[in-house]
Structure formats: C-alpha cells, structure tokens
Amino acid sequence: MSLFHEHKKLFSLATILFGTLTLFVAVLPSQYNQENNAPLYGSIPLTKEQEAGRQIYIREGCVGCHSQQVRNVDMDKTWGDRPGIAADYALSTRKSIWQNAGTLMGTERTGPDLTNIGVRQPSQDWHLVHLYNPRTVMPQSIMAPYPWLFEIKSKAEKGDIKVNVPSEFMHGKIGDVIATEEALNLVAYLQSLKQVKLPDGTPNPDFLYKKEKKETNSTTGAGTKELDGAELYAAQCMSCHQQNGEGLKGAFPPLKGSKIVLDDNPEIMVGIIMNGYDAREDYGVMPAVGTNGNLKAEEIAAIMNHEKTNWGNTAKKVTPEQVQKLMDLAKLSAPKQ
C-alpha cells in the first residue's frame, strides 16, 4: 500500500488508467463510427450560406432550447416521419479542434424539435418575422426575439429583404425592417433541416409505445377514419394564418372572409395549396404546402373544409375526389424547377 504514499506513482498510474479508459470508451468507438458510417442517399451537404447560418445557430445558443432528434417514441412522430438514425448525422462533423458541434442534437425541448423544420415550415418570410419577434406569429411563444439580426431603414433599398412586421411589434420604431446577411444565413440553415427519406424498400423504424386510436366515422359509426381538419390546419397553416383565420396584417393574408376560400369553385384554392402563391408585395410568399408536405387529397380536402366552414365562413365543402382531380391539374401547371 506504499503506492498511496508516493504521489508521483499514484498520479502516473491514475493518468494511465483514465487515458486507457478514454481510449477504449470514447476514442476508438468514435473512430469506428466515423469510418463505418455514411450519409443517406439524398443527403445534401450544407452550402456556404447554410454553414454560416449553422455557426449563428451555435452562437445564439439555439441548441439550448431546440433539439434535432426524433426519438423512437410515438409522441415524437410530430417532428418527423421516422425515428432518427446514426446516418442522419454523418455529414455533421467537428468544425475545429476546439469546437465539437457535430450533431447539435440538443438535450431538451423548451421549443419544438427542428429535425424537419425545413419541411414543416419552408417559408423564409415566416422565419424572418418569427426571428424578429416570435410573438408576432405565435402569441404564446416564450422564445427570445433576435432584433440584432435585423436593421431598421427609413426605406428599403434595391436588393434588401424587407420583413413585414406589424406596427404594434415595432415598439415605436419607424421604417422598414431589413434582414441582415446573418438573419438570411440562419434562415437558410433552418430551411435546410429536412429529414431524408430512407432508400426505397427500406422500412422505416417503428415508433415505440404507440397509443391505440379508435378510428370511427362520427356520423355512421363505421370503422372509417375521419380526418380532423382543425388538427391538420393547426399543423400546416395556423403558424401563418393564425388560429382565428385572420392572418397577420402586413405579413400573412386572412382566410376569414377570403374570396378565394369562399369561392364555390375550389380550383384556385387547390392551386395555391399545391404550388404556393407570390403575387402580392404586401404579404409574404405562400409556400407550396401541399407539395412540400406530401399531403393527400383527403388531407387537403379536410383543411379546405375547415377553412370554408369556420370563422364565419359558410362556403360549399369539397370532396377528396374533387381535390384529387384539381391536384393533378395543379401538378401539370406547376412552374418547372
């Protein structure tokens, strides 16, 4: 036991022991994973702008409140189509010897998971308004605003990306809110966060602990699933058009009393859902929600019927069959990429 009285030998032995443990527990497994892992087919490396946005994401501490991981539990199905796998993070590598920020998986969800935010919310306009002041689009949000990513100009200049912020959120400031390069890069990074589909023929891993759901038709009692238009609207549309359908003045148009929503001919409405809309400078660009979200005709019909029969709207409902025909037509008329 004399070893405990000779501190040099004791410290040397402890160093060797912990060094060996580090080698076998951390270094070698990490090296093995790096050499035996590859990104999924269809994964796209970050562009220069997106990588710059990633660094801003790190700098601003976004990982403290947002995760980027879909766990294999049923409650996480909100955030992605499948549980996350190691290959999802194969392109996320150490940026320097001092910075190990490969995955940014996060540890808590004070805010929602961002694994698939590029699909769930593809609109640049929405992200910019949300970053300037989250309460603008989501009154209940506790997220911090990031006004230093923007500048106020007396008048927007050519080439500026103007952010349509309602006057009540300007806090007395007068002028046009302009997105800086940092804000645009951060949004570009957020838009890049999309869960890659597994190769054809590869089954998605199962979500565990699924809750049993009784799918019955409320009118007939038969075992036929009746889609909840309100739930689909909340997931796909509410962040911009708001829960009350009144939109956001100066940013996103209202659906309450909208001529397009109230029109008994649903062709224009389906076309906008499938191909997006960018025809008015006073509103943000409407993304192609139906196409980006791979929505089925039944889901689009449920959303449309919710919008047509709520907030005082009393328009004629549509059927999935009607919507499917118009979806096919909209795909043919979609602008070529």
XYZ file of C-alpha atoms in Angstrom:
337
model
C 0.000 0.000 0.000
C 3.071 2.224 -0.161
C 1.757 3.397 -3.562
C -0.706 5.691 -1.786
C 2.179 7.452 -0.092
C 4.114 8.105 -3.319
C 2.053 10.731 -5.111
C 4.137 10.699 -8.317
C 3.496 6.996 -8.904
C -0.136 7.370 -7.857
C -0.780 10.242 -10.277
C 1.072 8.446 -13.070
C -0.975 5.282 -12.567
C -4.239 7.265 -12.435
C -3.293 9.085 -15.653
C -2.543 5.810 -17.432
C -5.800 4.281 -16.158
C -8.040 7.164 -17.229
C -6.153 7.544 -20.519
C -6.766 3.863 -21.291
C -10.453 4.160 -20.375
C -10.810 7.244 -22.592
C -9.179 5.381 -25.481
C -11.461 2.346 -25.278
C -14.685 4.061 -24.189
C -14.586 7.246 -26.299
C -11.842 7.468 -28.911
C -11.917 4.019 -30.540
C -15.757 3.750 -30.704
C -15.917 7.257 -32.168
C -13.295 6.396 -34.776
C -15.153 3.180 -35.631
C -18.427 5.040 -36.084
C -16.762 7.628 -38.300
C -15.160 5.008 -40.551
C -18.251 2.803 -40.762
C -20.949 5.386 -41.303
C -22.109 7.202 -44.403
C -24.800 9.795 -45.131
C -28.086 8.577 -46.535
C -28.611 8.732 -50.283
C -30.209 12.111 -50.918
C -28.405 13.917 -48.104
C -27.202 17.329 -49.247
C -24.112 18.994 -47.744
C -24.661 22.489 -46.372
C -23.946 25.392 -48.683
C -21.604 28.192 -47.650
C -24.578 30.308 -46.541
C -26.199 27.441 -44.641
C -22.934 26.626 -42.854
C -22.616 30.285 -41.879
C -26.175 30.091 -40.545
C -25.251 26.983 -38.577
C -22.494 28.909 -36.849
C -25.006 31.651 -35.955
C -27.346 28.946 -34.623
C -24.497 27.808 -32.356
C -23.509 31.349 -31.390
C -27.036 32.329 -30.376
C -27.446 29.223 -28.217
C -30.430 27.807 -30.120
C -29.385 24.284 -29.114
C -30.225 25.182 -25.508
C -33.967 25.099 -26.260
C -34.274 23.133 -29.514
C -33.293 19.558 -30.251
C -32.618 17.924 -33.616
C -33.502 14.319 -32.923
C -36.621 12.257 -33.463
C -36.718 9.616 -30.748
C -38.357 6.250 -31.426
C -41.409 7.031 -29.306
C -44.839 7.744 -30.732
C -45.018 11.270 -29.277
C -42.046 12.270 -31.482
C -43.900 11.482 -34.705
C -44.901 15.151 -34.686
C -41.332 16.073 -35.593
C -40.502 13.551 -38.326
C -41.764 10.666 -40.429
C -39.421 8.196 -38.727
C -37.079 7.921 -35.738
C -33.598 9.323 -36.267
C -30.679 7.029 -37.121
C -26.904 7.494 -36.993
C -26.679 8.132 -40.752
C -28.765 11.280 -40.327
C -25.756 12.914 -38.677
C -22.985 11.582 -40.934
C -22.457 14.969 -42.602
C -22.296 16.781 -39.276
C -18.606 16.831 -38.421
C -16.314 18.631 -35.990
C -15.591 22.131 -37.300
C -12.312 22.685 -35.454
C -10.136 21.122 -32.785
C -11.849 23.409 -30.262
C -15.419 23.033 -31.468
C -17.222 19.725 -31.233
C -20.632 20.746 -32.537
C -21.220 17.906 -34.945
C -24.837 16.995 -34.384
C -26.447 19.790 -32.338
C -28.912 17.133 -31.176
C -29.808 19.083 -28.062
C -30.983 17.827 -24.699
C -34.352 19.491 -24.099
C -37.363 20.896 -25.911
C -38.308 24.181 -24.395
C -39.053 24.885 -28.053
C -40.095 22.325 -30.698
C -37.689 19.889 -32.302
C -36.155 21.214 -35.532
C -35.217 17.945 -37.279
C -37.726 18.532 -40.068
C -38.456 22.260 -39.719
C -37.416 22.851 -43.353
C -40.407 20.745 -44.419
C -42.815 21.801 -41.675
C -42.119 25.494 -42.203
C -40.379 26.225 -45.539
C -41.389 29.910 -45.706
C -38.482 32.366 -45.478
C -40.917 35.184 -44.653
C -42.318 33.277 -41.678
C -38.876 32.521 -40.256
C -37.761 36.139 -40.571
C -40.859 37.523 -38.842
C -40.544 34.818 -36.196
C -36.886 35.643 -35.519
C -37.584 39.370 -35.248
C -40.277 38.742 -32.635
C -41.775 35.263 -32.114
C -44.913 36.746 -30.514
C -45.765 38.224 -33.916
C -46.823 34.847 -35.286
C -47.294 32.908 -32.046
C -48.633 34.970 -29.112
C -47.949 32.187 -26.573
C -44.281 31.796 -27.575
C -41.613 32.193 -24.878
C -38.762 32.291 -27.385
C -36.419 35.266 -27.187
C -36.523 37.786 -30.071
C -33.412 38.441 -32.154
C -33.769 42.049 -33.341
C -29.968 42.460 -33.678
C -30.159 40.198 -36.735
C -32.108 42.989 -38.468
C -31.713 46.677 -39.174
C -34.223 49.487 -39.496
C -34.003 51.678 -42.596
C -36.129 54.687 -43.449
C -36.871 52.975 -46.766
C -35.871 49.593 -48.175
C -33.275 49.753 -50.936
C -32.987 47.634 -54.043
C -31.852 44.138 -53.107
C -32.964 44.431 -49.469
C -35.110 41.675 -47.981
C -37.894 43.543 -46.240
C -39.603 41.868 -43.296
C -43.299 42.658 -42.915
C -43.530 43.341 -39.184
C -46.890 44.668 -37.929
C -46.629 48.168 -36.443
C -47.629 47.030 -32.934
C -44.442 44.953 -32.770
C -42.159 47.797 -33.857
C -42.207 49.346 -30.357
C -42.272 52.891 -31.669
C -39.576 52.409 -34.297
C -40.382 53.829 -37.716
C -39.094 52.496 -41.007
C -38.625 49.230 -42.862
C -37.237 46.165 -41.105
C -34.446 44.694 -43.240
C -32.971 41.234 -42.772
C -29.191 41.247 -42.431
C -26.968 38.650 -44.066
C -26.750 36.858 -40.724
C -30.536 36.569 -40.482
C -30.770 35.235 -44.039
C -28.000 32.708 -43.399
C -29.666 31.495 -40.200
C -32.968 31.041 -42.038
C -31.162 29.218 -44.862
C -29.773 26.791 -42.278
C -33.198 26.248 -40.707
C -34.714 25.630 -44.144
C -32.024 23.008 -44.819
C -33.125 20.895 -41.854
C -35.100 18.161 -43.604
C -35.343 14.515 -42.660
C -34.002 12.430 -45.554
C -36.188 9.550 -46.697
C -34.734 6.075 -46.380
C -33.867 4.300 -49.662
C -36.744 2.599 -51.475
C -37.512 -0.773 -49.995
C -36.042 0.108 -46.596
C -38.780 0.014 -43.945
C -38.960 2.932 -41.541
C -38.053 2.031 -37.953
C -41.141 1.722 -35.793
C -42.176 4.311 -33.267
C -42.498 2.635 -29.881
C -45.189 2.968 -27.229
C -47.927 3.784 -29.703
C -51.303 4.795 -28.352
C -54.247 2.840 -29.649
C -56.627 5.021 -31.617
C -60.201 4.163 -32.432
C -60.893 5.388 -35.921
C -64.620 5.706 -36.412
C -66.799 7.833 -38.584
C -68.710 10.241 -36.365
C -71.850 10.018 -38.461
C -72.072 6.324 -39.332
C -70.109 4.716 -36.513
C -68.251 2.621 -39.085
C -64.543 1.908 -38.804
C -63.587 4.574 -41.339
C -61.053 7.233 -40.451
C -62.403 10.771 -40.475
C -59.629 13.300 -40.820
C -59.610 16.207 -38.403
C -59.447 19.378 -40.491
C -58.786 21.553 -37.429
C -55.784 19.428 -36.454
C -54.378 19.465 -39.981
C -54.914 23.218 -40.215
C -53.047 23.691 -36.930
C -50.109 21.662 -38.226
C -49.917 23.104 -41.741
C -51.440 26.579 -41.799
C -52.004 28.123 -38.377
C -48.476 29.461 -37.839
C -49.070 31.994 -40.628
C -52.844 32.390 -40.920
C -53.374 32.215 -37.137
C -55.895 30.229 -35.119
C -58.676 32.735 -35.783
C -58.080 32.703 -39.543
C -57.423 36.452 -39.550
C -53.799 36.162 -40.667
C -51.266 38.782 -39.726
C -51.698 42.294 -41.015
C -48.815 43.249 -43.254
C -47.381 39.728 -43.257
C -49.855 36.912 -43.972
C -53.334 37.228 -45.549
C -56.574 36.373 -43.732
C -58.638 33.317 -44.629
C -61.653 34.662 -42.791
C -63.852 36.249 -45.439
C -61.332 35.449 -48.200
C -62.883 35.442 -51.677
C -60.692 32.509 -52.674
C -61.785 30.444 -49.664
C -65.460 31.339 -50.144
C -65.443 30.611 -53.888
C -67.564 27.552 -54.696
C -65.038 26.723 -57.428
C -62.062 25.316 -55.454
C -59.607 25.312 -58.383
C -57.654 28.442 -57.370
C -57.514 27.397 -53.711
C -56.140 23.945 -54.542
C -53.651 25.504 -56.960
C -52.316 27.807 -54.232
C -52.019 24.953 -51.729
C -50.128 22.821 -54.255
C -47.947 25.425 -55.978
C -47.737 28.287 -53.491
C -48.502 31.940 -54.168
C -46.372 35.047 -54.603
C -48.405 37.749 -56.253
C -48.737 40.464 -53.602
C -45.850 42.502 -52.236
C -47.713 43.340 -49.034
C -47.740 39.671 -47.969
C -45.094 37.004 -47.556
C -44.628 34.223 -50.085
C -47.032 31.309 -49.606
C -45.048 28.043 -49.826
C -46.337 25.012 -51.706
C -47.750 23.404 -48.569
C -49.456 20.525 -50.345
C -46.415 19.560 -52.394
C -43.782 20.167 -49.709
C -45.771 18.281 -47.108
C -46.769 15.452 -49.477
C -50.375 15.969 -48.441
C -53.000 13.567 -49.742
C -56.250 14.661 -51.344
C -58.182 13.648 -48.213
C -55.943 15.813 -46.031
C -56.185 18.849 -48.312
C -59.967 18.443 -48.509
C -60.178 18.331 -44.702
C -58.082 21.520 -44.392
C -60.116 23.324 -47.045
C -63.415 22.330 -45.454
C -62.182 23.572 -42.081
C -61.319 26.925 -43.634
C -64.566 27.087 -45.609
C -66.800 26.493 -42.579
C -65.088 28.366 -39.736
C -64.642 31.970 -38.511
C -67.997 32.884 -40.069
C -67.158 31.370 -43.475
C -70.059 29.430 -44.968
C -68.747 28.110 -48.283
C -69.601 24.880 -50.030
C -67.496 21.935 -48.898
C -65.275 19.937 -51.254
C -64.784 16.206 -51.627
C -61.462 14.333 -51.810
C -62.380 13.272 -55.349
C -62.761 16.900 -56.442
C -59.485 17.814 -54.800
C -57.608 14.895 -56.384
C -58.606 15.998 -59.887
C -57.533 19.567 -59.166
C -54.280 18.361 -57.584
C -53.410 16.517 -60.778
C -54.213 19.651 -62.760
C -52.122 21.797 -60.412
C -49.138 19.484 -60.805
C -49.315 19.872 -64.589
C -49.391 23.668 -64.277
C -46.675 23.845 -61.620
C -43.654 26.007 -62.589
C -40.664 23.997 -63.744
C -37.749 23.929 -61.300
